[in-house]
Coordinates of C-alpha atoms in Angstrom, one line a residue:
Chain S
X1073 CA 5.5 -7.9 31.5
X1074 CA 2.7 -7.3 34.2
X1075 CA 2.4 -10.2 36.7
X1076 CA -0.9 -10.5 37.4
X1077 CA -0.6 -13.7 39.4
X1078 CA -1.3 -13.5 43.0
X1079 CA 1.5 -15.0 45.0
X1080 CA 2.1 -15.3 48.6
X1081 CA 5.3 -13.9 48.5
X1082 CA 8.8 -15.6 48.0
X1083 CA 9.1 -18.6 50.8
X1084 CA 12.4 -19.4 52.2
X1085 CA 12.8 -22.8 50.7
X1086 CA 12.8 -21.2 47.6
X1087 CA 10.4 -23.5 46.3
X1088 CA 8.0 -22.5 43.3
X1089 CA 5.0 -20.6 45.2
X1090 CA 1.6 -21.8 43.7
X1091 CA -1.0 -19.2 43.0
X1092 CA -4.1 -18.7 41.4
X1093 CA -3.4 -18.4 37.6
X1094 CA -6.1 -15.9 36.1
X1095 CA -4.5 -15.6 32.6
X1096 CA -4.9 -17.3 29.3
X1097 CA -2.6 -20.0 28.1
X1098 CA -1.2 -17.3 25.5
X1099 CA -0.1 -15.3 28.7
X1100 CA 0.9 -18.1 30.5
X1101 CA 3.6 -18.9 28.1
X1102 CA 5.2 -15.6 28.5
X1103 CA 4.7 -15.4 32.1
X1104 CA 6.1 -19.0 32.8
X1105 CA 9.9 -17.6 32.2
X1106 CA 9.4 -14.8 34.6
X1107 CA 8.2 -16.8 37.3
X1108 CA 11.2 -18.8 36.8
X1109 CA 13.1 -15.7 37.5
X1110 CA 11.5 -15.2 40.5
X1111 CA 12.3 -18.4 41.7
X1112 CA 15.8 -17.7 41.1
X1113 CA 15.7 -14.4 43.2
X1114 CA 14.3 -16.0 46.0
X1115 CA 16.8 -18.7 45.9
X1116 CA 19.6 -15.8 45.5
X1117 CA 18.3 -14.0 48.3
X1118 CA 18.3 -17.3 50.5
X1119 CA 21.8 -17.7 49.7
X1120 CA 22.4 -14.4 50.5
X1121 CA 21.0 -14.8 54.2
X1122 CA 17.6 -13.5 54.1
X1123 CA 14.8 -15.4 55.6
X1124 CA 11.8 -13.7 53.9
X1125 CA 11.4 -10.6 51.6
X1126 CA 8.7 -7.9 50.8
X1127 CA 7.0 -8.8 47.8
X1128 CA 7.8 -5.7 46.3
X1129 CA 11.6 -6.2 46.7
X1130 CA 11.4 -9.5 45.2
X1131 CA 9.4 -7.9 42.2
X1132 CA 12.3 -5.1 41.7
X1133 CA 14.8 -7.7 41.6
X1134 CA 13.2 -9.9 39.2
X1135 CA 12.7 -6.8 36.7
X1136 CA 15.9 -5.9 37.4
X1137 CA 17.3 -9.3 36.4
X1138 CA 15.4 -9.6 33.6
X1139 CA 16.4 -6.1 32.3
X1140 CA 20.0 -6.9 33.0
X1141 CA 20.0 -10.2 31.0
X1142 CA 18.3 -8.3 27.9
X1143 CA 20.7 -5.5 28.2
X1144 CA 23.7 -7.9 28.0
X1145 CA 22.2 -9.4 25.1
X1146 CA 21.3 -6.2 23.3
X1147 CA 24.9 -4.6 23.8
X1148 CA 26.7 -7.7 22.9
X1149 CA 24.9 -7.9 19.5
X1150 CA 25.4 -4.2 19.3
X1151 CA 29.3 -4.6 19.9
X1152 CA 29.5 -7.7 17.7
X1153 CA 27.8 -5.9 14.6
X1154 CA 29.9 -2.6 15.4
X1155 CA 32.9 -5.0 14.3
X1156 CA 31.2 -6.0 10.9
X1157 CA 30.2 -9.7 12.3
X1158 CA 26.9 -11.6 13.0
X1159 CA 28.1 -14.0 15.8
X1160 CA 28.8 -12.5 19.0
X1161 CA 31.9 -14.0 20.8
X1162 CA 33.5 -13.9 24.3
X1163 CA 35.0 -10.6 23.5
X1164 CA 31.9 -9.0 22.8
X1165 CA 30.5 -10.0 26.2
X1166 CA 33.3 -9.2 28.0
X1167 CA 33.5 -5.5 26.7
X1168 CA 29.8 -5.5 27.4
X1169 CA 30.2 -6.5 31.1
X1170 CA 32.8 -4.0 31.3
X1171 CA 30.8 -1.5 30.0
X1172 CA 28.0 -2.1 32.3
X1173 CA 30.3 -1.7 35.3
X1174 CA 30.7 -5.5 36.1
X1175 CA 34.0 -6.6 37.4
X1176 CA 34.7 -9.3 35.2
X1177 CA 37.7 -10.7 37.3
X1178 CA 35.6 -11.6 40.4
X1179 CA 33.2 -13.7 38.1
X1180 CA 35.3 -17.1 38.2
X1181 CA 35.6 -16.8 42.1
X1182 CA 31.9 -16.3 42.5
X1183 CA 31.1 -19.3 40.0
X1184 CA 33.2 -21.3 42.6
X1185 CA 31.4 -19.9 45.5
X1186 CA 28.2 -20.7 44.5
X1187 CA 28.7 -24.3 44.1
X1188 CA 27.9 -24.4 47.8
X1189 CA 24.6 -23.6 47.3
X1190 CA 21.4 -25.6 46.2
X1191 CA 20.7 -25.3 42.6
X1192 CA 16.9 -25.2 42.2
X1193 CA 14.7 -23.6 39.7
X1194 CA 13.5 -26.2 37.4
X1195 CA 13.7 -25.9 33.7
X1196 CA 10.7 -24.2 32.1
X1197 CA 8.3 -26.7 30.1
X1198 CA 7.9 -26.2 26.5
X1199 CA 4.6 -24.5 26.3
X1200 CA 3.8 -23.8 22.5
X1201 CA 2.2 -20.6 21.6
X1202 CA -1.7 -21.3 21.3
X1203 CA -2.7 -21.2 17.6
X1204 CA -5.4 -18.4 17.1
X1205 CA -9.0 -19.4 15.6
X1206 CA -8.8 -16.8 12.9
X1207 CA -5.6 -18.4 11.1
X1208 CA -6.6 -18.6 7.4
X1209 CA -4.3 -20.5 5.0
X1210 CA -0.6 -21.7 5.6
X1211 CA 1.8 -19.3 6.9
X1212 CA 5.3 -19.0 5.0
X1213 CA 8.1 -20.9 6.5
X1214 CA 11.2 -19.1 7.4
X1215 CA 13.9 -18.7 5.0
X1216 CA 17.0 -20.1 6.0
X1217 CA 18.7 -16.6 6.9
X1218 CA 16.2 -16.0 9.7
X1219 CA 16.7 -17.5 13.2
X1220 CA 14.1 -19.6 14.3
X1221 CA 13.2 -17.8 17.5
X1222 CA 11.8 -15.0 15.4
X1223 CA 8.4 -14.7 15.2
X1224 CA 6.4 -16.4 12.7
X1225 CA 5.2 -14.8 9.3
X1226 CA 1.6 -13.4 9.0
X1227 CA -1.4 -15.0 7.6
X1228 CA -0.9 -15.1 3.8
X1229 CA -4.6 -13.0 3.6
X1230 CA -2.8 -9.9 5.1
X1231 CA -0.5 -9.2 2.2
X1232 CA -1.7 -11.3 -0.8
X1233 CA -4.4 -9.3 -2.7
X1234 CA -6.7 -11.2 -5.5
X1235 CA -8.9 -9.1 -7.3
X1236 CA -12.6 -10.4 -7.7
X1237 CA -14.1 -9.1 -10.8
X1238 CA -16.4 -10.1 -13.6
X1239 CA -15.2 -10.7 -17.1
X1240 CA -16.5 -8.0 -19.1
X1241 CA -19.0 -9.6 -21.7
X1242 CA -17.5 -9.8 -25.2
X1243 CA -20.4 -11.4 -27.0
X1244 CA -21.0 -9.4 -30.4
X1245 CA -24.6 -10.1 -30.3
X1246 CA -25.1 -8.8 -26.8
X1247 CA -22.5 -5.6 -27.2
X1248 CA -24.6 -4.8 -30.5
X1249 CA -28.1 -4.9 -28.8
X1250 CA -26.6 -2.6 -25.9
X1251 CA -25.1 -0.3 -28.4
X1252 CA -28.5 -0.3 -30.4
X1253 CA -30.6 0.2 -27.2
X1254 CA -28.3 2.8 -25.9
X1255 CA -28.4 5.2 -29.5
X1256 CA -32.3 4.8 -29.1
X1257 CA -32.3 5.9 -25.8
X1258 CA -29.9 9.0 -26.4
X1259 CA -31.9 9.6 -29.4
X1260 CA -35.3 9.7 -27.7
X1261 CA -33.8 11.8 -24.8
X1262 CA -32.4 14.3 -27.1
X1263 CA -35.6 14.8 -29.3
X1264 CA -37.6 15.0 -26.1
X1265 CA -35.1 17.5 -24.6
X1266 CA -35.2 19.8 -28.0
X1267 CA -39.0 19.5 -27.8
X1268 CA -39.4 20.5 -24.1
X1269 CA -36.5 23.4 -24.7
X1270 CA -37.5 24.7 -28.2
X1271 CA -40.7 25.4 -30.2
X1272 CA -43.0 22.5 -30.7
X1273 CA -46.0 21.6 -33.0
X1274 CA -48.6 19.4 -31.8
X1275 CA -50.4 16.6 -33.7
X1276 CA -53.5 16.9 -31.6
X1277 CA -55.6 20.2 -31.0
X1278 CA -56.2 19.9 -27.8
X1279 CA -53.6 17.7 -26.3
X1280 CA -50.3 19.5 -26.8
X1281 CA -47.9 17.8 -24.3
X1282 CA -48.3 14.4 -25.3
X1283 CA -46.6 14.1 -28.4
X1284 CA -44.7 17.2 -29.2
X1285 CA -42.8 17.4 -32.5
X1286 CA -39.9 19.9 -32.9
X1287 CA -40.9 22.7 -34.9
X1288 CA -39.7 22.8 -38.3
X1289 CA -37.8 26.0 -39.4
X1290 CA -38.5 26.5 -43.0
X1291 CA -35.5 27.8 -44.8
X1292 CA -35.9 31.0 -47.0
X1293 CA -34.7 29.4 -50.0
X1294 CA -35.4 25.7 -49.6
X1295 CA -33.2 24.5 -52.4
X1296 CA -30.1 25.6 -50.9
X1297 CA -29.1 22.9 -49.1
X1298 CA -29.5 20.7 -51.9
X1299 CA -27.0 22.8 -54.0
X1300 CA -24.2 23.2 -51.3
X1301 CA -22.5 19.9 -50.6
X1302 CA -22.3 19.1 -46.8
X1303 CA -18.9 19.3 -44.9
X1304 CA -18.7 15.6 -44.3
X1305 CA -19.1 15.1 -47.9
X1306 CA -16.3 17.6 -48.6
X1307 CA -13.8 16.0 -46.5
X1308 CA -14.5 12.6 -47.7
X1309 CA -14.0 13.6 -51.3
X1310 CA -10.8 15.3 -50.4
X1311 CA -9.4 12.3 -48.5
X1312 CA -10.4 10.0 -51.1
X1313 CA -9.0 12.3 -53.8
X1314 CA -5.9 12.5 -51.9
X1315 CA -5.3 8.7 -51.7
X1316 CA -6.0 8.4 -55.2
X1317 CA -4.0 8.9 -58.3
X1318 CA -2.8 12.6 -58.8
X1319 CA -4.0 13.0 -62.3
X1320 CA -7.3 14.1 -61.1
X1321 CA -6.3 17.0 -59.0
X1322 CA -7.2 19.4 -61.1
X1323 CA -10.5 18.3 -61.7
X1324 CA -11.1 17.5 -58.2
X1325 CA -12.1 20.8 -57.1
X1326 CA -14.6 21.7 -59.8
X1327 CA -17.5 19.3 -58.4
X1328 CA -17.4 21.3 -55.5
X1329 CA -18.0 24.9 -56.9
X1330 CA -21.4 25.8 -58.2
X1331 CA -21.3 25.7 -61.8
X1332 CA -21.5 29.3 -63.4
X1333 CA -21.6 28.4 -67.1
X1334 CA -23.9 26.2 -68.9
X1335 CA -21.2 25.1 -71.4
X1336 CA -19.2 23.9 -68.5
X1337 CA -22.2 22.1 -67.1
X1338 CA -21.7 19.1 -69.3
X1339 CA -18.3 18.8 -68.8
X1340 CA -18.8 18.9 -64.9
X1341 CA -21.4 16.4 -65.4
X1342 CA -19.0 13.9 -67.0
X1343 CA -16.2 14.7 -64.5
X1344 CA -18.4 14.4 -61.4
X1345 CA -19.8 11.1 -62.9
X1346 CA -16.1 10.1 -63.5
X1347 CA -15.1 11.1 -59.9
X1348 CA -18.1 9.4 -58.4
X1349 CA -17.3 6.2 -60.3
X1350 CA -13.8 6.3 -59.3
X1351 CA -14.8 6.7 -55.6
X1352 CA -17.2 4.0 -55.7
X1353 CA -14.3 1.8 -57.5
X1354 CA -12.1 2.7 -54.2
X1355 CA -14.9 2.3 -52.0
X1356 CA -15.5 -1.2 -53.4
X1357 CA -12.4 -2.3 -52.6
X1358 CA -13.0 -1.6 -48.8
X1359 CA -16.2 -3.0 -48.6
X1360 CA -14.8 -6.2 -49.9
X1361 CA -12.7 -6.4 -46.5
X1362 CA -15.9 -5.9 -44.4
X1363 CA -18.7 -8.2 -44.3
X1364 CA -20.6 -6.5 -41.8
X1365 CA -23.4 -4.7 -43.4
X1366 CA -23.4 -2.5 -40.1
X1367 CA -19.8 -1.3 -40.7
X1368 CA -19.7 -0.5 -44.1
X1369 CA -19.3 3.4 -45.0
X1370 CA -22.2 5.3 -45.9
X1371 CA -22.9 5.4 -49.7
X1372 CA -24.2 8.9 -50.8
X1373 CA -26.5 9.1 -53.6
X1374 CA -24.5 10.4 -56.6
X1375 CA -25.6 13.7 -57.5
X1376 CA -27.3 13.8 -61.0
X1377 CA -27.7 17.1 -62.6
X1378 CA -30.1 17.6 -65.2
X1379 CA -29.6 19.3 -68.3
X1380 CA -30.7 22.8 -68.0
X1381 CA -33.1 24.4 -70.4
X1382 CA -31.1 26.2 -73.2
X1383 CA -33.6 29.0 -73.8
X1384 CA -33.4 29.9 -70.0
X1385 CA -30.1 31.5 -69.9
X1386 CA -30.4 32.9 -66.3
X1387 CA -26.9 33.0 -65.5
X1388 CA -26.9 32.1 -62.0
X1389 CA -29.5 29.5 -61.1
X1390 CA -30.0 26.9 -63.6
X1391 CA -32.3 25.0 -61.2
X1392 CA -34.8 27.5 -61.3
X1393 CA -38.2 26.4 -61.9
X1394 CA -39.9 27.1 -65.0
X1395 CA -42.3 29.4 -63.4
X1396 CA -39.9 32.3 -63.9
X1397 CA -39.0 31.5 -67.4
X1398 CA -42.4 32.8 -69.1
X1399 CA -42.4 36.1 -67.2
X1400 CA -39.1 37.3 -68.8
X1401 CA -40.0 37.3 -72.1
X1402 CA -43.4 39.4 -71.4
X1403 CA -41.4 41.7 -69.4
X1404 CA -39.0 42.3 -72.3
X1405 CA -41.9 42.8 -74.4
X1406 CA -43.1 45.3 -72.1
X1407 CA -41.0 48.1 -73.7
X1408 CA -44.1 48.9 -76.0
X1409 CA -47.0 50.7 -74.1
X1410 CA -49.2 48.2 -73.1
X1411 CA -52.7 49.5 -73.6
X1412 CA -54.4 47.7 -71.1
X1413 CA -53.9 48.7 -67.4
X1414 CA -54.4 45.3 -65.9
X1415 CA -51.5 43.9 -68.0
X1416 CA -49.5 46.9 -66.3
X1417 CA -50.1 45.9 -63.2
X1418 CA -49.3 42.2 -64.0
X1419 CA -46.2 43.5 -65.4
X1420 CA -45.4 45.5 -62.3
X1421 CA -46.2 42.6 -60.1
X1422 CA -43.9 40.4 -62.0
X1423 CA -41.2 42.8 -62.0
X1424 CA -41.3 43.0 -58.1
X1425 CA -41.5 39.1 -58.1
X1426 CA -38.4 38.6 -60.4
Chain Z
X50 CA 47.4 -6.6 19.8
X51 CA 46.9 -10.4 19.3
X52 CA 46.9 -10.8 23.0
X53 CA 44.3 -7.9 23.6
X54 CA 47.0 -6.0 25.5
X55 CA 48.5 -2.6 24.4
X56 CA 52.6 -2.9 25.1
X57 CA 54.0 0.1 25.9
X58 CA 57.3 1.3 24.0
X59 CA 58.9 2.1 27.2
X60 CA 58.8 -1.5 28.3
X61 CA 62.1 -2.1 26.1
X62 CA 64.0 -0.2 28.8
X63 CA 63.1 -3.3 31.1
X64 CA 61.9 -1.1 33.9
X65 CA 58.4 -2.2 33.6
X66 CA 57.2 -5.2 32.8
X67 CA 54.1 -5.7 30.7
X68 CA 51.4 -7.6 32.0
X69 CA 50.4 -10.1 29.2
X70 CA 46.8 -11.4 29.9
X71 CA 44.5 -12.4 27.3
X72 CA 41.1 -12.5 27.3
X73 CA 40.0 -13.1 30.9
X74 CA 37.5 -15.7 30.7
X75 CA 38.8 -18.0 28.2
X76 CA 40.0 -20.6 30.6
X77 CA 37.0 -20.0 32.5
X78 CA 34.7 -21.0 30.0
X79 CA 35.9 -24.3 29.7
X80 CA 35.5 -24.9 33.5
X81 CA 32.1 -23.7 32.9
X82 CA 30.7 -26.8 31.7
X83 CA 31.0 -28.0 35.2
X84 CA 29.0 -25.3 36.9
X85 CA 25.3 -25.1 36.0
X86 CA 24.0 -21.8 37.1
X87 CA 20.8 -21.2 38.7
X88 CA 19.1 -19.6 35.9
X89 CA 18.2 -22.4 33.4
X90 CA 19.6 -21.9 30.1
X91 CA 16.2 -21.8 28.5
X92 CA 15.2 -18.9 30.3
X93 CA 18.3 -16.9 29.7
X94 CA 18.3 -17.9 25.8
X95 CA 14.7 -16.8 25.8
X96 CA 15.7 -13.2 26.8
X97 CA 18.6 -13.0 25.0
X98 CA 16.6 -13.9 21.9
X99 CA 14.2 -11.2 22.3
X100 CA 16.9 -8.7 22.8
X101 CA 18.3 -10.0 19.1
X102 CA 21.5 -11.9 20.3
X103 CA 21.7 -15.4 19.1
X104 CA 24.3 -17.5 21.0
X105 CA 26.2 -19.7 19.0
X106 CA 27.5 -21.5 22.1
X107 CA 25.7 -22.6 24.9
X108 CA 28.7 -21.9 27.2
X109 CA 28.1 -18.2 26.6
X110 CA 24.6 -18.4 27.6
X111 CA 25.7 -19.8 31.2
X112 CA 28.4 -17.0 31.2
X113 CA 25.7 -14.4 30.9
X114 CA 23.3 -15.9 33.2
X115 CA 26.2 -16.3 35.9
X116 CA 27.0 -12.7 35.5
X117 CA 23.4 -11.7 35.8
X118 CA 23.3 -13.9 39.1
X119 CA 26.2 -12.3 40.7
X120 CA 24.8 -8.9 39.8
X121 CA 21.5 -9.8 42.1
X122 CA 23.6 -11.4 44.7
X123 CA 25.7 -8.4 45.2
X124 CA 22.6 -6.1 45.7
X125 CA 21.3 -8.6 48.0
X126 CA 24.5 -8.9 49.9
X127 CA 24.6 -5.0 50.0
X128 CA 20.8 -4.8 51.3
X129 CA 21.8 -7.6 53.8
X130 CA 24.6 -5.3 55.2
X131 CA 22.3 -2.3 55.6
X132 CA 19.7 -4.7 57.8
X133 CA 22.4 -5.6 59.7
X134 CA 23.7 -2.3 60.4
X135 CA 20.1 -1.1 61.1
X136 CA 19.7 -3.7 63.6
X137 CA 23.0 -3.4 65.5
X138 CA 23.1 0.2 65.6
X139 CA 20.2 0.7 68.0
X140 CA 22.2 -1.4 70.2
X141 CA 20.1 -4.6 70.8
X142 CA 20.8 -7.1 73.1
X143 CA 23.8 -9.6 72.0
X144 CA 22.0 -12.5 73.2
X145 CA 19.6 -12.4 70.7
X146 CA 21.0 -13.0 67.4
X147 CA 19.3 -11.6 64.5
X148 CA 20.9 -13.6 61.9
X149 CA 17.5 -15.8 61.6
X150 CA 15.2 -12.5 61.2
X151 CA 16.4 -11.0 58.1
X152 CA 13.6 -9.5 55.8
X153 CA 14.4 -8.0 52.7
X154 CA 12.3 -4.8 52.8
X155 CA 12.2 -1.8 50.5
X156 CA 13.9 0.5 52.9
X157 CA 17.2 -1.8 53.0
X158 CA 16.9 -2.3 49.2
X159 CA 16.7 1.5 48.2
X160 CA 19.9 2.6 49.6
X161 CA 21.6 -0.4 48.4
X162 CA 20.3 0.2 44.9
X163 CA 21.3 3.8 45.0
X164 CA 24.7 2.7 45.4
X165 CA 24.5 1.3 41.9
X166 CA 23.0 4.3 40.6
X167 CA 19.6 2.9 40.4
X168 CA 16.7 4.9 42.2
X169 CA 13.3 3.1 42.8
X170 CA 10.5 4.9 44.4
X171 CA 7.6 2.3 45.1
X172 CA 4.4 3.5 46.7
X173 CA 3.7 1.9 50.1
X174 CA -0.2 1.3 49.4
X175 CA -2.6 1.8 47.0
X176 CA -5.8 3.9 47.5

């Protein structure tokens, strides 16, 4: 504790030495007791016989007095706790004084001797600690097991956390709009990206960059994608089939294979139609639970196979266009030598084409 | 052990009479209510509270303040002896009594404190 007060030194009468107080009220509260100690020291010096004293020596003795009292308190508390108690008793203090080198036997004699001297030093008036301007809210009061001279609890805002956040929007319409706009943005961005990184075709002759179209890659055999079922379809069919009756396990895999026999084509058609109807039947049950049209599962169109032309016994491609058909009978008949050269060229062309 | 004194077994011989003494200050504590020490109870209690000492009995606080007082006054007396020794050692005239001119200075206080094991060194001036 720094004593910033400018005192005139301890007087001979032991009265309180007044001085300029340049400290704020909060410090005064702590310094008031120190000043009392100074007064006490001055009175003790007077009792000893000194007329005056140096300020430094008075300060030294005051500091020693304060340290002595604090040390007695700390040591007595330690001894008390050493024996598993909480309330210090007289024995603790006696042991403390003995440990600090104090002759306890002389204490009663001293007490009687000091009665002769004037007992001064008025008690310290209670100055409460000034409240800070930044307090927010009420501090928690002390629980009963905490003594009253302990410091107060801190302001509640220092340890209470109240998270501030906005409730997330759960309105279906808004969410739906958001999802739709996000999806549109994603699609647009993706198509633009593909147009910029891949090949493009343009609608306008002179302006290439305004509306780029992603260049279409024609497949060599255009009808191949129509023949082969997609992965998704295969998965769906397998899932629904596994959850359905086991009677149709044999015929399930048939529609997935390309039919090779015409005679079996009709059987497959009916089985496929049966399969589709059963699938749709199962899906109808699901659809009844979900009202929302956006949430219904996608219905793929039923695979309808037309009856293939009986004269066209081609073997592999019943979907072949009829353009190929008339060529073969002509080629078959080419065994006889055609008299016409043009006809020969035509036959060769047909063979290379077929 | 109830009296706080360890009685030697050789005392049974009768040669040595054991000294039975209770806790020294129990009786004194009763008388303490009459004496009020110089240090107020509030001040001593404040410093004891800061050290963690919660006094259940106000007389204990007075006992501690009295002990602290005695500590300081012992040092003051020693310093006074030093001051008197310095005064009379130089052989001043006896007519002039120095009793009223004692001033506590650091030169007297330092050796007095060193006997207690407290070494203080204060600068004489600040530059």
